[in-house]
Coordinates of C-alpha atoms and ligand atoms in Angstrom, one line a residue:
M1 CA 8.3 -1.4 39.7
K2 CA 10.9 -1.1 35.7
I3 CA 9.2 -1.3 32.7
R4 CA 10.7 -5.2 31.1
Y5 CA 11.3 -3.2 27.3
G6 CA 12.1 -4.9 23.6
I7 CA 12.3 -3.3 20.2
I8 CA 11.6 -4.9 17.9
G9 CA 13.5 -3.2 14.7
V10 CA 17.0 -1.5 15.1
G11 CA 17.5 0.4 12.9
G12 CA 18.7 4.1 12.0
H13 CA 15.0 5.0 14.1
G14 CA 14.7 2.2 15.8
K15 CA 18.5 2.5 16.9
N16 CA 18.3 6.7 17.7
R17 CA 15.0 7.7 17.9
H18 CA 13.9 5.2 20.5
L19 CA 16.4 2.8 21.9
I20 CA 18.7 6.3 22.9
P21 CA 15.5 7.7 24.2
L22 CA 14.4 4.9 25.8
I23 CA 17.9 5.1 28.0
K24 CA 16.9 8.8 29.3
L25 CA 14.0 6.6 30.6
K26 CA 16.5 4.1 32.9
N27 CA 14.4 4.8 36.4
K28 CA 10.4 3.6 34.9
V29 CA 12.4 0.6 32.2
E30 CA 14.7 -1.9 32.0
I31 CA 16.1 -2.5 28.6
V32 CA 15.5 -5.9 28.4
A33 CA 16.6 -6.7 24.4
V34 CA 16.5 -6.1 20.9
A35 CA 15.6 -7.8 17.8
D36 CA 16.0 -7.3 14.3
V37 CA 16.7 -9.8 11.7
K38 CA 19.6 -8.1 10.1
K39 CA 22.2 -10.5 12.5
E40 CA 24.6 -7.2 11.9
R41 CA 23.2 -4.6 13.0
C42 CA 21.7 -6.1 16.0
E43 CA 25.2 -8.2 17.7
E44 CA 26.2 -4.5 16.8
V45 CA 23.7 -2.6 18.7
S46 CA 24.0 -5.3 21.1
S47 CA 26.6 -4.8 21.9
Q48 CA 27.2 -0.8 21.7
F49 CA 23.8 -0.7 24.4
N50 CA 25.2 -5.1 26.6
I51 CA 21.3 -5.7 25.4
K52 CA 20.1 -9.0 24.4
C53 CA 19.7 -9.4 20.6
Y54 CA 17.6 -12.3 19.0
L55 CA 16.7 -12.4 15.1
D56 CA 13.7 -13.8 15.5
Y57 CA 11.0 -11.1 17.6
M58 CA 9.2 -14.1 18.8
E59 CA 11.9 -16.0 20.5
M60 CA 12.4 -12.6 22.6
V61 CA 9.2 -11.9 23.5
E62 CA 8.7 -16.1 24.2
K63 CA 11.6 -15.4 26.5
E64 CA 12.5 -12.0 28.3
S65 CA 8.0 -11.8 29.8
L66 CA 8.4 -8.2 28.5
N67 CA 5.3 -5.8 29.3
A68 CA 6.5 -3.2 26.3
V69 CA 8.1 -3.3 23.0
S70 CA 8.3 -0.7 19.8
I71 CA 8.2 -2.0 16.0
V72 CA 10.4 0.0 14.4
T73 CA 9.8 -2.6 11.8
P74 CA 9.7 -1.5 7.7
T75 CA 6.0 -0.5 8.1
G76 CA 5.0 -3.6 5.5
L77 CA 5.4 -5.3 8.7
H78 CA 3.8 -3.4 11.5
S79 CA 0.2 -4.7 11.7
R80 CA 1.1 -7.6 12.0
I81 CA 3.9 -8.0 14.3
A82 CA 1.9 -5.4 16.4
I83 CA -0.6 -8.4 16.6
N84 CA 1.4 -11.1 17.0
V85 CA 3.0 -9.0 20.4
L86 CA -0.7 -7.9 21.3
N87 CA -1.5 -11.4 21.0
K88 CA 1.3 -12.9 23.8
G89 CA -0.6 -9.8 26.0
V90 CA 2.1 -7.3 25.4
N91 CA 2.4 -3.6 25.5
V92 CA 2.7 -1.9 21.8
L93 CA 4.3 1.5 20.1
V94 CA 4.5 1.2 16.8
D95 CA 6.7 3.7 14.7
K96 CA 4.1 5.3 12.2
P97 CA 2.6 4.1 9.9
L98 CA 0.2 1.3 12.7
G99 CA -0.2 0.1 8.7
S100 CA 0.0 0.0 5.6
N101 CA -4.0 0.0 5.0
L102 CA -7.3 0.4 6.9
E103 CA -8.1 -3.3 7.0
E104 CA -4.6 -4.1 8.9
V105 CA -5.4 -0.8 11.4
K106 CA -9.0 -1.3 12.5
E107 CA -7.5 -5.2 12.9
V108 CA -4.7 -3.9 15.3
V109 CA -6.7 -1.4 17.2
N110 CA -10.2 -4.5 18.2
T111 CA -7.0 -6.7 19.2
A112 CA -4.8 -4.5 21.2
R113 CA -9.2 -3.9 22.7
N114 CA -9.6 -7.6 22.9
K115 CA -6.5 -7.5 24.6
G116 CA -6.9 -5.1 27.2
L117 CA -3.5 -3.5 25.9
K118 CA -1.8 -1.0 25.6
L119 CA -1.2 1.0 21.9
M120 CA 0.4 4.3 20.6
V121 CA 1.4 5.6 17.2
G122 CA 5.0 7.6 16.9
Y123 CA 3.4 10.5 15.5
W124 CA 6.5 12.2 17.8
S125 CA 5.1 15.3 15.6
R126 CA 2.0 15.8 18.2
F127 CA 5.0 17.3 20.3
S128 CA 6.2 20.0 18.9
P129 CA 5.1 23.2 20.9
A130 CA 3.8 24.6 17.6
L131 CA 1.0 22.1 17.3
Q132 CA -0.2 21.8 20.6
Y133 CA -0.4 26.1 20.6
G134 CA -2.5 25.9 17.2
K135 CA -4.7 23.2 19.1
E136 CA -4.7 25.4 22.0
I137 CA -5.9 28.4 19.8
I138 CA -8.8 26.0 18.2
H139 CA -9.5 23.4 21.2
N140 CA -10.3 27.3 23.4
G141 CA -12.2 29.0 20.5
L142 CA -9.6 31.5 19.1
L143 CA -10.7 29.9 16.1
G144 CA -13.6 30.3 16.0
E145 CA -15.4 27.8 14.0
P146 CA -12.6 25.9 11.0
Y147 CA -14.0 25.8 7.7
V148 CA -10.7 24.6 5.6
A149 CA -7.3 23.0 6.6
Y150 CA -4.3 22.7 4.1
G151 CA -1.3 20.7 4.3
Y152 CA 1.6 20.4 2.3
L153 CA 4.9 17.9 3.0
V154 CA 6.6 18.1 0.2
R155 CA 10.6 17.1 -0.6
R156 CA 11.7 18.2 -3.5
R157 CA 14.7 15.4 -4.1
G158 CA 14.0 12.7 -1.8
I159 CA 12.3 9.5 -2.8
P160 CA 13.8 7.1 -0.2
G161 CA 15.4 4.9 -2.1
I162 CA 15.8 1.3 0.4
P163 CA 14.2 -1.1 0.2
T164 CA 12.5 -0.3 3.8
F165 CA 10.7 2.7 1.6
I166 CA 10.5 0.8 -1.8
D167 CA 10.5 -2.9 -1.6
K168 CA 7.1 -3.2 -2.2
T169 CA 6.0 -5.4 1.0
L170 CA 8.4 -4.0 3.5
S171 CA 6.8 -0.6 2.3
G172 CA 3.2 -2.0 2.7
G173 CA 2.8 -1.3 -1.4
R174 CA 2.1 2.6 -1.1
G175 CA 4.5 5.3 -1.1
A176 CA 4.6 8.6 -0.8
L177 CA 0.8 9.4 0.7
L178 CA 1.4 6.0 3.7
D179 CA 5.1 7.6 4.3
I180 CA 5.2 10.8 4.8
G181 CA 1.4 11.9 4.1
C182 CA 0.1 9.9 7.5
Y183 CA 2.2 12.7 9.3
L184 CA 0.3 15.4 7.2
I185 CA -2.2 14.9 8.4
D186 CA -2.5 13.5 12.0
N187 CA -1.5 17.0 12.1
L188 CA -4.7 18.6 10.9
L189 CA -6.9 15.9 12.1
S190 CA -4.7 16.5 15.9
L191 CA -5.6 20.3 14.8
L192 CA -9.0 19.5 13.9
K193 CA -10.1 16.6 17.1
F194 CA -10.0 14.2 14.9
R195 CA -13.8 15.3 13.0
K196 CA -14.5 12.2 11.1
P197 CA -14.2 12.8 7.5
I198 CA -17.2 12.0 5.2
S199 CA -15.6 11.4 1.9
V200 CA -12.3 12.4 -0.3
M201 CA -11.2 12.9 -3.5
G202 CA -8.4 12.2 -4.4
K203 CA -5.0 11.7 -6.9
V204 CA -2.0 9.9 -6.7
Y205 CA 1.1 10.4 -9.4
T206 CA 4.6 8.4 -10.4
K207 CA 6.2 11.2 -12.0
F208 CA 10.2 10.7 -10.4
G209 CA 10.7 6.8 -9.8
N210 CA 10.6 5.6 -12.3
V211 CA 12.4 7.6 -14.4
K212 CA 16.2 6.5 -14.0
E213 CA 17.4 9.7 -14.9
E214 CA 15.9 11.4 -11.8
V215 CA 17.9 8.5 -9.3
K216 CA 21.0 10.1 -8.6
F217 CA 18.9 13.7 -7.1
N218 CA 17.1 11.6 -4.3
W219 CA 19.0 9.5 -1.3
G220 CA 19.7 6.0 -1.6
S221 CA 19.4 4.4 -4.8
W222 CA 16.4 2.2 -6.8
D223 CA 15.7 0.3 -9.9
P224 CA 13.7 2.5 -11.7
E225 CA 11.6 0.4 -13.9
N226 CA 9.7 -1.4 -11.2
F227 CA 9.0 1.5 -9.3
S228 CA 5.3 2.1 -9.0
L229 CA 5.0 4.0 -6.6
D230 CA 2.7 7.2 -5.4
D231 CA 5.2 10.1 -5.2
Y232 CA 3.0 12.9 -5.2
A233 CA 0.0 12.5 -4.4
V234 CA -3.1 15.3 -3.1
G235 CA -6.7 14.6 -2.0
L236 CA -9.7 16.8 -1.1
V237 CA -11.8 15.4 1.7
K238 CA -14.7 16.8 3.8
L239 CA -15.3 16.9 7.2
E240 CA -17.7 16.8 9.5
G241 CA -19.3 19.8 10.0
D242 CA -18.8 21.2 6.6
V243 CA -14.4 21.5 6.6
S244 CA -12.4 21.0 4.2
L245 CA -9.4 19.3 3.9
I246 CA -7.2 19.5 1.2
L247 CA -4.0 18.1 0.6
E248 CA -0.4 17.7 -1.1
V249 CA 2.0 15.1 -0.4
G250 CA 5.4 14.1 -2.2
W251 CA 8.8 12.4 -2.1
S252 CA 9.8 14.1 -4.6
A253 CA 8.1 18.1 -6.9
N254 CA 10.2 20.6 -8.9
V255 CA 9.2 23.4 -6.6
S256 CA 12.3 25.9 -5.1
H257 CA 12.5 24.4 -1.3
V258 CA 15.9 22.0 -1.6
E259 CA 15.6 20.9 1.9
E260 CA 11.6 18.7 2.7
K261 CA 9.2 21.6 3.9
S262 CA 5.7 21.5 5.7
Y263 CA 2.7 24.1 6.0
V264 CA -0.2 24.2 7.2
R265 CA -3.7 26.8 7.9
I266 CA -6.4 25.6 8.9
L267 CA -9.3 28.9 8.4
G268 CA -11.9 29.6 11.1
D269 CA -14.3 32.7 11.1
K270 CA -12.4 34.7 14.1
G271 CA -8.6 33.2 13.3
G272 CA -6.4 31.0 11.5
I273 CA -3.8 29.8 12.1
E274 CA -0.2 28.4 9.3
G275 CA 2.5 26.6 10.9
S276 CA 5.9 25.6 9.0
G277 CA 8.5 23.2 9.2
H278 CA 9.2 19.3 8.3
E279 CA 6.7 16.0 8.9
A280 CA 6.4 17.8 12.0
I281 CA 4.9 21.9 12.5
V282 CA 8.4 24.2 14.2
D283 CA 7.5 27.7 13.9
I284 CA 3.7 29.4 14.4
S285 CA 1.8 32.0 14.1
F286 CA -2.1 33.5 14.9
H287 CA -3.5 35.7 12.3
S288 CA -7.5 37.3 14.2
R289 CA -8.1 40.9 14.5
T290 CA -9.5 42.9 17.4
E291 CA -11.7 44.9 16.7
N292 CA -10.2 48.6 14.8
F293 CA -6.8 45.7 14.4
L294 CA -6.3 43.1 13.2
T295 CA -3.2 41.2 14.3
D296 CA -0.7 38.6 14.1
T297 CA 0.5 36.9 17.2
K298 CA 3.6 34.3 17.7
P299 CA 4.0 32.0 20.5
V300 CA 7.4 31.5 22.2
L301 CA 7.7 28.2 21.9
R302 CA 9.9 26.2 24.2
K303 CA 12.4 23.3 22.9
V304 CA 11.6 20.1 23.7
D305 CA 13.4 16.6 22.6
P306 CA 9.7 15.3 20.9
Y307 CA 11.7 11.4 20.4
F308 CA 11.4 11.5 24.1
E309 CA 7.8 13.0 25.4
M310 CA 6.6 10.4 22.8
I311 CA 8.6 7.3 24.5
N312 CA 8.5 9.2 27.6
A313 CA 4.4 9.4 27.5
F314 CA 3.8 5.8 26.3
V315 CA 5.5 4.7 29.1
D316 CA 3.3 6.4 31.5
S317 CA 1.0 5.1 29.8
I318 CA 1.0 2.0 30.7
L319 CA 2.5 2.8 34.7
T320 CA -0.6 5.2 35.6
D321 CA -3.4 2.4 33.4
R322 CA -4.1 5.6 31.5
E323 CA -4.6 6.1 28.2
P324 CA -2.0 7.0 25.1
P325 CA -1.6 10.5 23.8
I326 CA -2.0 9.2 20.3
T327 CA -4.0 6.5 20.1
G328 CA -5.3 3.4 17.1
E329 CA -8.7 4.4 16.6
E330 CA -7.3 7.9 15.7
S331 CA -4.8 5.6 13.2
V332 CA -8.8 4.4 11.5
T333 CA -9.8 8.1 10.9
L334 CA -6.5 8.6 9.5
H335 CA -5.7 5.6 7.2
S336 CA -9.6 6.0 6.4
I337 CA -8.7 9.4 5.3
I338 CA -5.5 7.7 3.4
D339 CA -7.0 4.3 2.5
G340 CA -9.9 6.9 0.3
I341 CA -7.3 9.1 -1.8
Y342 CA -5.2 4.9 -3.5
K343 CA -9.3 4.8 -4.4
S344 CA -10.9 7.7 -5.3
S345 CA -8.1 7.5 -7.1
T346 CA -7.5 4.4 -8.6
E347 CA -11.4 4.8 -9.4
D348 CA -11.2 8.3 -10.6
K349 CA -14.1 9.7 -8.9
E350 CA -15.8 10.2 -5.3
V351 CA -15.3 8.1 -2.4
K352 CA -17.8 7.7 0.0
I353 CA -16.5 7.5 3.9
S354 CA -17.7 5.2 6.7
L355 CA -16.4 4.5 10.1
Ligands
NAD1 N1 8.8 8.6 12.9 C1 9.6 9.1 12.0 O1 10.2 10.1 12.2 C2 10.2 7.8 11.2 C3 11.0 8.7 10.5 C4 12.1 7.3 9.7 C5 11.3 6.3 9.9 N2 10.4 5.9 9.9 C6 9.8 4.3 10.5 O2 10.3 4.2 11.5 C7 10.7 2.9 10.1 C8 11.8 2.3 10.1 O3 12.3 2.4 9.2 P1 13.7 2.6 9.6 O4 14.4 4.4 8.9 O5 14.4 2.5 11.0 O6 14.3 1.8 8.7 P2 15.5 0.2 8.5 O7 15.7 0.2 7.2 O8 16.5 1.6 9.0 O9 15.1 -0.4 9.6 C9 14.8 -0.9 9.5 C10 14.9 -2.1 10.7 O10 14.4 -3.4 11.1 C11 14.5 -4.9 10.6 N3 13.3 -5.7 10.2 C12 13.2 -6.1 9.0 N4 12.3 -7.3 9.7 C13 12.2 -7.1 10.6 C14 11.7 -8.4 11.6 N5 10.6 -9.2 10.7 N6 11.7 -7.8 12.9 C15 12.5 -7.2 13.0 N7 13.6 -6.8 12.7 C16 12.6 -6.8 10.9 C17 15.7 -4.2 9.1 O11 16.7 -5.3 9.6 C18 15.9 -3.0 9.8 O12 17.3 -3.4 10.6 C19 8.9 2.8 8.8 O13 8.2 2.2 9.2 C20 9.6 4.0 8.4 O14 8.0 4.5 8.8 C21 9.9 6.9 11.5

């Protein structure tokens, strides 16, 4: 059986990171249609790939007997669209993040569970071989007991100044911490087997997006007078098992690196790992000791197309009726931390988390 597949939202990411990888899966998938509210964009993609176009995603879902869809609309619409589609009996791959806040995320997860449908979240960065090496080291005990995790994901000047990311309805009303912080937290939690958060202290800042002179240095264009999203965030999270997680995320900051840069470090009592890259970790090393020597180990990493791996994993989870490798439940843990940082920042105090 071939999966009848539709894509909701065919902007940059929907076309390049969902539709194009899906074409390589033509033995498993029939790409039936795309849906986008922007008529020209929908028709352009439709004619380029010879696939039907709908301006209304519900019409597509109702008419086309789909088995699966990718949801690649702006973040603020993810959860509502996912719930509507799940309620029609269709499996969903939702691009990151699964929702704007924890409440929305829980609602999607519960809907998928009640309907017995597959729900996967599009953290393609999970398919990075560097991250997988880190997981192997930690999960096989070579690091010993982890006790401190640190993550940094910062752009020098990278406020994405288009409505998808900065219009409050479309972005889900949140800025850098939700938009790119979700990758960083997902990477770190997957290394730490999604251990549960206990409490969070955090602060979010708006230091660049509301400054007129800054617009030209960043991406796109926006009205700084109406900008109130966070462009930098920090957090200190207590995780189960006495692990401290320290986070720094920014769309813009006065740092030396021009490109977006990530750095993750997990310290254990037997070893530590350090990884770097961007939204995905692409380089990693393991630091430990033998009886008489301190040691540094770097794996030989294979090259993969992580976007293809992500779509393929979702398709296979449907065909083999197995749990997708990136679950909605994991996003509940992730969003409890993100919501905790926003709440702690507003209330100026430590916030307890109970899941
Ligand atoms: N995983 C990644 O690395 C990555 C990178 C960029 C963006 N994204 C995520 O992908 C999503 C889209 O980002 P993008 O860069 O493609 O944005 P985009 O603005 O280029 O595309 C979004 C598309 O969704 C369409 N859309 C809006 N409302 C719709 C609706 N109700 N029904 C159907 N289509 C609708 C828009 O018309 C647009 O074409 C965001 O949630 C973003 O966080 C993920």
